[in-house]
C-alpha positions as a printed NumPy array, in Angstrom:
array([[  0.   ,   0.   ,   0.   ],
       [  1.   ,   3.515,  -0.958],
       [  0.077,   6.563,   1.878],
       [  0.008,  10.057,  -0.346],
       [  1.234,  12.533,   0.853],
       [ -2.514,  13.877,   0.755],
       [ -3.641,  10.518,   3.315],
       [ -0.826,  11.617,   5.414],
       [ -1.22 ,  14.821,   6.149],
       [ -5.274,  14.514,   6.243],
       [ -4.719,  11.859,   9.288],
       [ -2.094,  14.221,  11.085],
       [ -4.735,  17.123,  10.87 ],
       [ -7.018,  14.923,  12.341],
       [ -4.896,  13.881,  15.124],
       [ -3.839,  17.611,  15.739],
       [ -7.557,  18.687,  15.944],
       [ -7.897,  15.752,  18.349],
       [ -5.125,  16.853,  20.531],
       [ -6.716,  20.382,  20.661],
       [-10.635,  19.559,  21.99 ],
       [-13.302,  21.252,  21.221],
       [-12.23 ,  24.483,  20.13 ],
       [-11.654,  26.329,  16.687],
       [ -7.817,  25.584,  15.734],
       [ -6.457,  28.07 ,  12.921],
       [ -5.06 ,  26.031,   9.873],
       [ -1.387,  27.826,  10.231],
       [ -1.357,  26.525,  13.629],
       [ -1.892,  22.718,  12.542],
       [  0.037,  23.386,   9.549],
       [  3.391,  24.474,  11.575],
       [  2.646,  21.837,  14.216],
       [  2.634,  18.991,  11.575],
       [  4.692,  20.502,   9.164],
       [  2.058,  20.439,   6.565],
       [  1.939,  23.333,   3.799],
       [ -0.242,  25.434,   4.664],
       [ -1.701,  25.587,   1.103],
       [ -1.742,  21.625,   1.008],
       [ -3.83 ,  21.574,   4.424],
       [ -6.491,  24.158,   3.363],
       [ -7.533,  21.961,   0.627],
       [ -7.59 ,  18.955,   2.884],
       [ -9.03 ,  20.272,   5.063],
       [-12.252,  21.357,   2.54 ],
       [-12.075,  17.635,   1.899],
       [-13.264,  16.662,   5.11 ],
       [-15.332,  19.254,   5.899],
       [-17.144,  17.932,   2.812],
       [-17.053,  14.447,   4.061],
       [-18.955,  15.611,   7.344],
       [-15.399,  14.901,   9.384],
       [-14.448,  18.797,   9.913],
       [-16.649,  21.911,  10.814],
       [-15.076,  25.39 ,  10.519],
       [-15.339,  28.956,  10.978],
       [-13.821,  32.079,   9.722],
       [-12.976,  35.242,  11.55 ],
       [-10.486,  35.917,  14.337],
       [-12.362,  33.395,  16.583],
       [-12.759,  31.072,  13.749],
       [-10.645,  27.755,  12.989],
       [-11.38 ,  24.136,  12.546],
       [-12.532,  21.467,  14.707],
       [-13.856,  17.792,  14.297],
       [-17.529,  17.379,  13.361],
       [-17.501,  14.219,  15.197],
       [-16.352,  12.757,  18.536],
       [-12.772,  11.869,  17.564],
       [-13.657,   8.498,  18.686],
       [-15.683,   8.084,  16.445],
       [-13.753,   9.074,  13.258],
       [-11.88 ,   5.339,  11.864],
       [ -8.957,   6.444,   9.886],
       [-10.347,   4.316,   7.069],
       [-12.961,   7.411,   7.039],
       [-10.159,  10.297,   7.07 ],
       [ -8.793,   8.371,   4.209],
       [-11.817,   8.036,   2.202],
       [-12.651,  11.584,   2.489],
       [ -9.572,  12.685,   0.501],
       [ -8.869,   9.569,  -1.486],
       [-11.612,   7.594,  -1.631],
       [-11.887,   3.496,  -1.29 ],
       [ -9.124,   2.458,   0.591],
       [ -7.994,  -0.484,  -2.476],
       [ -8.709,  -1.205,  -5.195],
       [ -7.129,  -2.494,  -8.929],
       [ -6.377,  -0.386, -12.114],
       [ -8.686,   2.087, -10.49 ],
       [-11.987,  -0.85 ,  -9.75 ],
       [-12.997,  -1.885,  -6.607],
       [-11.555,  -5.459,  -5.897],
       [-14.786,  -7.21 ,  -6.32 ],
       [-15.671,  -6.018,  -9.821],
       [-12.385,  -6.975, -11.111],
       [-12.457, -10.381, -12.935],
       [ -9.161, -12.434, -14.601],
       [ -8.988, -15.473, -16.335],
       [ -6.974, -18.561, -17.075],
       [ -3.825, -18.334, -14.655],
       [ -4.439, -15.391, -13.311],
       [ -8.092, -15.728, -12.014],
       [ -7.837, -16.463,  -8.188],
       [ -5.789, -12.777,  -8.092],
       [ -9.474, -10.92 ,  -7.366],
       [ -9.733, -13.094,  -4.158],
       [ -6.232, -11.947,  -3.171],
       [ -7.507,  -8.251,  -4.271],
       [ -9.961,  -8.43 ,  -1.284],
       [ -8.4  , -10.419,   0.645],
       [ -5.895,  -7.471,   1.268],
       [ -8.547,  -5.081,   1.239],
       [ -9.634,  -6.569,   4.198],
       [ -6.559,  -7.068,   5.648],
       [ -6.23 ,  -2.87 ,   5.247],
       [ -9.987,  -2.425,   6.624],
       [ -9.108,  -4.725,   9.972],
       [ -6.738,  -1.92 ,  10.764],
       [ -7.866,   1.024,   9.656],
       [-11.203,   0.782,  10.483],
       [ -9.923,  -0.311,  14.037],
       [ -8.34 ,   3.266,  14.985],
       [ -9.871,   5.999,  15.59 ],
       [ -8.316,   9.342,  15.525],
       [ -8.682,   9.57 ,  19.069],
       [ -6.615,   6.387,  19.864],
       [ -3.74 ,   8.002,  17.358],
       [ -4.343,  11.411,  18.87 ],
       [ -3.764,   9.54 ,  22.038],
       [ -1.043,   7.349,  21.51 ],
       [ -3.278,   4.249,  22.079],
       [ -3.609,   1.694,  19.543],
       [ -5.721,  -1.405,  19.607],
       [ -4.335,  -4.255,  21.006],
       [ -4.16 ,  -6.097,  17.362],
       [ -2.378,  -2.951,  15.918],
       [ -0.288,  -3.156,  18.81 ],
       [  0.369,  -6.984,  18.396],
       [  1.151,  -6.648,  14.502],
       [  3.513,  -3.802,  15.385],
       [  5.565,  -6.257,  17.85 ],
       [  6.342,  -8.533,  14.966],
       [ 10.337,  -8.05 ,  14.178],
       [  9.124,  -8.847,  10.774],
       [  6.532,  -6.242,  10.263],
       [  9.676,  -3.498,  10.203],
       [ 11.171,  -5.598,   7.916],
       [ 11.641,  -3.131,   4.579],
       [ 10.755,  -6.486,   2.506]])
């Protein structure tokens, strides 16, 4: 799996407007804290504000903040918001893909890691990030020697 640039910086925001509570948070704020370009983060940002995950305000009081509990916000979701689906082939969701001959069984491995990518990042929430408390599974996968294996 490849993380944009774009995915990366979307979950950071979130994390940063996790970190700060309730209140309006200016954009140059989260954009110095995460090193994010400011330019970059505005239009992010309007992504999830689309997406229903960020409310915001202008003026000298205004900012951004969640829309949601933080909690409540799966990065899965963050990552849908900017890219959509989280997998898919040539630009198809797994499941409408179809080979033959050889080749055919690769759709099954298509979801297969789909689902694989779902059981974790539909698993943590902004909040836990924000938090510095995965699940116990993330946790457990991220104790395997071989999982920081560049391979």
């Amino acid at each position: 799996m490849r993380v944009s640039a774009k995915v990366d910086y979307a979950i950071r925001a979130c994390a940063e407007l996790a970190a700060a509570g309730d209140g309006p948070v200016k954009g140059d704020r989260i954009a110095q804290a995460q090193e994010i370009p400011l330019k970059f983060l505005e239009n992010i940002l309007l992504d999830l504000k689309h997406a229903g995950l960020v409310q915001s305000q202008r003026g000298a009081e205004g900012g951004y903040w969640l829309a949601q509990p933080a909690e409540e916000i799966s990065l899965a979701e963050v990552i849908r918001a900017v890219e959509g689906p989280i997998a898919n082939a040539r630009g198809l969701r797994p499941d409408r893909v179809e080979y033959g001959g050889p080749a055919e069984s690769l759709r099954e491995v298509w979801i297969a890691v789909r689902a694989n990518l779902r059981s974790v990042l539909e698993a943590v929430t902004v909040a836990d990030l924000a938090g510095g408390r995965l699940p116990a599974e993330v946790t457990r996968l991220v104790a395997d020697p071989d999982a920081w294996q560049p391979h």
